[in-house]
Coordinates of C-alpha atoms in Angstrom, one line a residue:
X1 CA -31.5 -5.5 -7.6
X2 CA -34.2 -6.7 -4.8
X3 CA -34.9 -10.5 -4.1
X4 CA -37.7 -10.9 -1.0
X5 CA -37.3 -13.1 2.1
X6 CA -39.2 -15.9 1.5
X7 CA -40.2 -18.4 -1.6
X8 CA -44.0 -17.6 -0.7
X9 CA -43.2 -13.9 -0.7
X10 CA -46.6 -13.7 -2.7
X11 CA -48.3 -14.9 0.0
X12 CA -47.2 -12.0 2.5
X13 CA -46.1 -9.0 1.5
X14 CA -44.0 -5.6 2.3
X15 CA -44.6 -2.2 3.9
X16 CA -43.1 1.0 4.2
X17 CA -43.7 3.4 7.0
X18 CA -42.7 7.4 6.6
X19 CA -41.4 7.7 10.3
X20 CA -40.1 10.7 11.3
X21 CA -36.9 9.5 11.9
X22 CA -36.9 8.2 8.1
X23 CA -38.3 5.3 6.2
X24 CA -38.2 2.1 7.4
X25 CA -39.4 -1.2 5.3
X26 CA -41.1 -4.0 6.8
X27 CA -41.3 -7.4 5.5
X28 CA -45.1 -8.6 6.7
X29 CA -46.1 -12.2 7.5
X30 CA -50.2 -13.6 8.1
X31 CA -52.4 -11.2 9.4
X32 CA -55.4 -12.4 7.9
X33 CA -57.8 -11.0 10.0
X34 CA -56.9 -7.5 10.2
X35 CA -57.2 -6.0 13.5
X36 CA -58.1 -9.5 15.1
X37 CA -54.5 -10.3 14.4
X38 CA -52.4 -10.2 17.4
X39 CA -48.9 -8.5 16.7
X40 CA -45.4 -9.6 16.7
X41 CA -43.0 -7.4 15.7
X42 CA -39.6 -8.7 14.9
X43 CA -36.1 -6.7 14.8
X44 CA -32.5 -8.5 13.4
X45 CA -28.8 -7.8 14.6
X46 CA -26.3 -5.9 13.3
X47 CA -25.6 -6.0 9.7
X48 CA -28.5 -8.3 8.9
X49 CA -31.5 -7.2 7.8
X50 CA -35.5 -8.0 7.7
X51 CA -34.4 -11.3 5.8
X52 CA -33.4 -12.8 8.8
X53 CA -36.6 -13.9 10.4
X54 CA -37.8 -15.0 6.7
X55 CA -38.0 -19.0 8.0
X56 CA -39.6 -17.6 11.7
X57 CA -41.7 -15.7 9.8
X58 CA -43.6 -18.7 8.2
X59 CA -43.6 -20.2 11.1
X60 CA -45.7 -17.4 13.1
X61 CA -47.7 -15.7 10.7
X62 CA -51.2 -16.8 10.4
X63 CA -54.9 -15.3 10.1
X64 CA -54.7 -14.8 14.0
X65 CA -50.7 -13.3 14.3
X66 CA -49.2 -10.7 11.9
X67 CA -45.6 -10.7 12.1
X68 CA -43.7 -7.6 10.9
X69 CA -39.9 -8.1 10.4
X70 CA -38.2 -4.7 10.0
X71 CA -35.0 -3.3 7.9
X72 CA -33.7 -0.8 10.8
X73 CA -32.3 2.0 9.5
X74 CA -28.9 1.4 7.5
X75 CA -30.1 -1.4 6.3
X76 CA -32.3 -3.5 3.9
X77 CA -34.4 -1.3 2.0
X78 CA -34.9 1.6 5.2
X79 CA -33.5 4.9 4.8
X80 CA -29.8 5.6 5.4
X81 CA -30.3 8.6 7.8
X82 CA -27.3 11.0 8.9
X83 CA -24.6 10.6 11.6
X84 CA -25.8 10.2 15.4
X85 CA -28.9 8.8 14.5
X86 CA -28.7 5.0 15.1
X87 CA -28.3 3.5 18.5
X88 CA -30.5 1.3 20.3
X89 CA -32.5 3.7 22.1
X90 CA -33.3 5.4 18.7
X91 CA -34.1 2.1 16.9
X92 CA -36.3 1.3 20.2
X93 CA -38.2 4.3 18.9
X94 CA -38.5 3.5 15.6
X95 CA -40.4 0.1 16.8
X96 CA -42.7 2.1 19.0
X97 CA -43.8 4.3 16.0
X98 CA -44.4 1.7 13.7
X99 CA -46.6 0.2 16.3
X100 CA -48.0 3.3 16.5
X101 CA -48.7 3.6 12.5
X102 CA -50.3 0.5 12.7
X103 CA -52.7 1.5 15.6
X104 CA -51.6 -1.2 17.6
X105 CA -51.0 -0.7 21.7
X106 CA -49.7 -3.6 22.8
X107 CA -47.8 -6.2 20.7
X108 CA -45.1 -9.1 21.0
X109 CA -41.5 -8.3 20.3
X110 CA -38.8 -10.6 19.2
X111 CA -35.0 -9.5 18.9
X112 CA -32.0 -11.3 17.5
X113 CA -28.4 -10.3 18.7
X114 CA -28.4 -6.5 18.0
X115 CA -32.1 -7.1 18.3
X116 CA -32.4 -8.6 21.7
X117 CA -30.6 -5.5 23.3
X118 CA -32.7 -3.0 21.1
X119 CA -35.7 -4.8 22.9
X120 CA -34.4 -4.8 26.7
X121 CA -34.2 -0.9 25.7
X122 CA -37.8 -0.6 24.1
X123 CA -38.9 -2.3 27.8
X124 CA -37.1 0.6 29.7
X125 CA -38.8 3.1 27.7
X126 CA -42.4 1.6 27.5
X127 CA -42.6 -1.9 29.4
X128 CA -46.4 -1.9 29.4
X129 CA -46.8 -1.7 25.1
X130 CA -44.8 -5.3 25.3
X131 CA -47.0 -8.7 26.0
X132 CA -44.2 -10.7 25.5
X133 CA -40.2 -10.3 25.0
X134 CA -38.7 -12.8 23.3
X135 CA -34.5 -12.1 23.2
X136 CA -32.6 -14.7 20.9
X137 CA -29.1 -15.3 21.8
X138 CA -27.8 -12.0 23.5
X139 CA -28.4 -10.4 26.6
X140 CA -25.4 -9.4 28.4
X141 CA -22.1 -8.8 27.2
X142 CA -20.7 -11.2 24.7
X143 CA -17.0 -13.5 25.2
X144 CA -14.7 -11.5 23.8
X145 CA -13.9 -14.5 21.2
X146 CA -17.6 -14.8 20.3
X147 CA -16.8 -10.9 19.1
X148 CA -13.9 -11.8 16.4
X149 CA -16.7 -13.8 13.5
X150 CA -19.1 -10.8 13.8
X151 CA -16.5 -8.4 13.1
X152 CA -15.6 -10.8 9.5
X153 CA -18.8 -10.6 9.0
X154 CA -18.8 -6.4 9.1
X155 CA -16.1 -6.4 7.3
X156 CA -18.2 -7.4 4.0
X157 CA -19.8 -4.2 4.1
X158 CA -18.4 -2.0 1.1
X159 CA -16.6 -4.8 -0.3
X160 CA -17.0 -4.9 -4.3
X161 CA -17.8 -8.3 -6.1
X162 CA -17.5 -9.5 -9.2
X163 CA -21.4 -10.8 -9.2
X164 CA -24.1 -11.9 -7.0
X165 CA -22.9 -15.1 -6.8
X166 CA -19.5 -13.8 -6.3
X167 CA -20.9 -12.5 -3.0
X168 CA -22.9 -15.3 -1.7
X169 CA -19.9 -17.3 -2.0
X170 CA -18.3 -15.2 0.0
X171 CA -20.5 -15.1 2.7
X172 CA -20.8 -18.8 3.1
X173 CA -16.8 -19.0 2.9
X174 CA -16.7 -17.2 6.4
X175 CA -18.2 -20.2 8.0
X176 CA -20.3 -18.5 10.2
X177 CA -23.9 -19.5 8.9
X178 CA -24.3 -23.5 9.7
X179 CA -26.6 -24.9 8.6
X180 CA -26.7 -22.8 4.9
X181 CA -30.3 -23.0 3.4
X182 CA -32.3 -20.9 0.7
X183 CA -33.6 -18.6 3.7
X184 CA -29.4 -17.3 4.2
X185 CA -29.5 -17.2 0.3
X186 CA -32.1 -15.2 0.5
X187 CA -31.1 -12.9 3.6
X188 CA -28.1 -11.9 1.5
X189 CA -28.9 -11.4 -2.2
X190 CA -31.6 -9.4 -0.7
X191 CA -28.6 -6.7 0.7
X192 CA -27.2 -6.7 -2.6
X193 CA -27.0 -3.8 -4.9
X194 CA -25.2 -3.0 -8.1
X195 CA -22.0 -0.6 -7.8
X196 CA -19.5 -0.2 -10.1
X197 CA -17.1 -2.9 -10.8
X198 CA -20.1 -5.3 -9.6
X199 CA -21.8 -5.6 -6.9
X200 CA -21.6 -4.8 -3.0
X201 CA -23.5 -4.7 0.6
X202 CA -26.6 -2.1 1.1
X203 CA -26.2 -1.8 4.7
X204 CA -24.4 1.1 5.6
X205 CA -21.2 0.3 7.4
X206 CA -21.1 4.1 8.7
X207 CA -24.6 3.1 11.1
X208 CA -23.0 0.0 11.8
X209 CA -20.0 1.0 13.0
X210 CA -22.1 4.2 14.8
X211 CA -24.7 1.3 16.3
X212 CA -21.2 -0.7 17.5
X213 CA -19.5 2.5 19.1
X214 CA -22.7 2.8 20.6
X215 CA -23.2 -0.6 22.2
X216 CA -19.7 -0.5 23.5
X217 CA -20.9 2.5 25.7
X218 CA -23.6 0.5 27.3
X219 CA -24.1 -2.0 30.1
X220 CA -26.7 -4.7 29.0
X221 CA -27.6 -5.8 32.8
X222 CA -28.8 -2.2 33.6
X223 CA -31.6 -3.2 31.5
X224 CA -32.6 -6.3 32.6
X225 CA -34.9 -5.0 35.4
X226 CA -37.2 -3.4 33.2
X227 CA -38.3 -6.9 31.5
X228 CA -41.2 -6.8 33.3
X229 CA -43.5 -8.3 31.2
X230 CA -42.7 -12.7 30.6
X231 CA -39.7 -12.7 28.5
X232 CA -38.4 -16.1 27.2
X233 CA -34.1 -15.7 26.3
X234 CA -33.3 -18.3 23.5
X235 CA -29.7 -19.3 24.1
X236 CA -27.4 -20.8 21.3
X237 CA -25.6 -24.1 23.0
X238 CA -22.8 -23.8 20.1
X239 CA -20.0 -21.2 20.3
X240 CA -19.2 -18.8 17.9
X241 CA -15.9 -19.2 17.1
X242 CA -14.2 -19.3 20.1
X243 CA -17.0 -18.1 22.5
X244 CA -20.7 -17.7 22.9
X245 CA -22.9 -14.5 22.7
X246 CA -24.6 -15.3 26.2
X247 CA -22.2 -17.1 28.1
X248 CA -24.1 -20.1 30.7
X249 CA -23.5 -17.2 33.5
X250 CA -25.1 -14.5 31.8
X251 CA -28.4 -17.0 31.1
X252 CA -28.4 -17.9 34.9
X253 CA -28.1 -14.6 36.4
X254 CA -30.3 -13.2 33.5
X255 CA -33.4 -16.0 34.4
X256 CA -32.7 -15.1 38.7
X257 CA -32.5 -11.2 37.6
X258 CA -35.3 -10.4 35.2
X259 CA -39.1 -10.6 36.7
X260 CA -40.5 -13.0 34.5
X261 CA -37.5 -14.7 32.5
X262 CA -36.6 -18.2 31.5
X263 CA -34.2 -19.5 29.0
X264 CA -34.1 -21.9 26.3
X265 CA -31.1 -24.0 24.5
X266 CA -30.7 -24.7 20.8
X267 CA -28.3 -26.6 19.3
X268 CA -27.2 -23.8 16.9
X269 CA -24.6 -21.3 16.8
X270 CA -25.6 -17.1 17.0
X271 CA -26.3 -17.0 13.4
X272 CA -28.0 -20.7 12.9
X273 CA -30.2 -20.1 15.9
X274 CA -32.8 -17.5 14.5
X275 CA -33.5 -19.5 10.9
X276 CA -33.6 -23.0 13.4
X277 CA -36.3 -25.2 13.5
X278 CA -36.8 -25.8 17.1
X279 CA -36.3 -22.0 17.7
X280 CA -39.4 -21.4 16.1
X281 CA -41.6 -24.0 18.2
X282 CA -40.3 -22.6 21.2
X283 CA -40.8 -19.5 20.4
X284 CA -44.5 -20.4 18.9
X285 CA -45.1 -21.9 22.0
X286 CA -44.3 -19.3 24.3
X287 CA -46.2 -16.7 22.1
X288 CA -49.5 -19.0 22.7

């Protein structure tokens, strides 16, 4: 069972690159003039997947800017690879070699949640491959109340359905995504897969409970010197639940810590933020 990302999927397409940490599947938007496109590569959060930057997507990808929106590892259509494998420092090198596979040596790099910090890590380990870092909605440590909707979210993983639409329904009935559109739709039957007794979640919940364990271990503002390269931080101005991804002091000492920073608010929660209208002309603008 496999939808794609977007309604004009035939207008774009998909990759798959044999990395040597496994295979990962990209999701590829414009490009139209080959090696004269400029590159954007762009990576999602947790337990999403590729799907998520399927309305960003459209808005970037043009004969002049390829945008290449990856399944990490444990999720999508990538490889489920074994135990101490995930991690943002290991994703971070997964970006860099499919950069590599596509012979490109510099390129622009967008992250959402899980995303963002996976970025700030690619910047320790190769700063001068990034043009532009753009971090959407997390950066330092999240409000402890922001933390209890994610984990509902996680807790989809492995859980059987009766159908598809069984499953969409339950996703929406968390209340997490606002606004709902076609994109979300989209984003989720693309995760779905048949099982027995119906049908249930691709992403593996072992790499995303590894990939949590893992985040709990690290300290976000460590990596927020490296950012050398002009970053713009895209900042949700709705809580999540109780409490916000990056809180107003994490944005202020973020823009007065990192080189090059400044910060942007949307009217959107964590999860409306990255399929949000007015994230994607800032972030347009800032690419240009």
């Amino acid at each position: 069972m496999q939808t794609f990302c977007t309604a004009q999927q035939t207008a774009h397409g998909s990759l798959s690159f044999a990395l040597p940490s496994g295979t990962l599947r990209v999701a590829r938007f414009g490009g139209g003039n080959g090696e004269r496109s400029a590159l954007t590569l762009c990576v999602h959060g947790l337990s999403a997947n590729s799907c998520s930057f399927g309305r960003l997507g459209e808005t970037l990808g043009s004969p002049e800017r390829t945008a290449i929106a990856v399944d990490l590892r444990g999720r999508g259509l990538s490889d489920v690879t074994p135990a101490g494998t995930y991690g943002w420092s290991n994703h971070a090198r997964d970006i860099l070699a499919v950069a590599d596979a596509l012979g490109v040596e510099r390129f622009d790099y967008i992250g959402h949640s899980m995303g963002a910090y996976i970025g700030m890590e690619l910047a320790r380990q190769a700063a001068k491959r990034v043009r532009r870092m753009v971090l959407i909605d997390a950066v330092g440590l999240p409000e402890p109340a922001s933390l209890v909707p994610i984990a509902a979210a996680v807790r989809r993983l492995g859980a059987v359905h009766a159908s598809a639409d069984a499953y969409i329904d339950a996703v929406r009935k968390l209340g997490t995504i606002e606004p709902w559109s076609g994109y979300w739709e989209r984003h989720y039957r693309y995760e779905i897969v048949e099982t027995s007794g119906g049908v249930r979640s691709r992403t593996d919940s072992s790499a995303v409970l590894e990939d949590m364990v893992y985040a709990s271990t690290q300290s976000p503002r460590a990596l927020w010197p490296a950012l050398t390269m002009d970053t713009l931080l895209v900042r949700a101005a709705r809580p999540l639940g109780a409490g916000f991804i990056v809180s107003e002091s994490d944005r202020d000492a973020f823009v007065a810590t990192a080189p090059h920073a400044r910060a942007a608010e949307i009217d959107a929660n964590h999860y409306g933020i990255v399929m949000h209208e007015e994230t994607g002309r800032e972030i347009a603008r800032f690419l240009s």
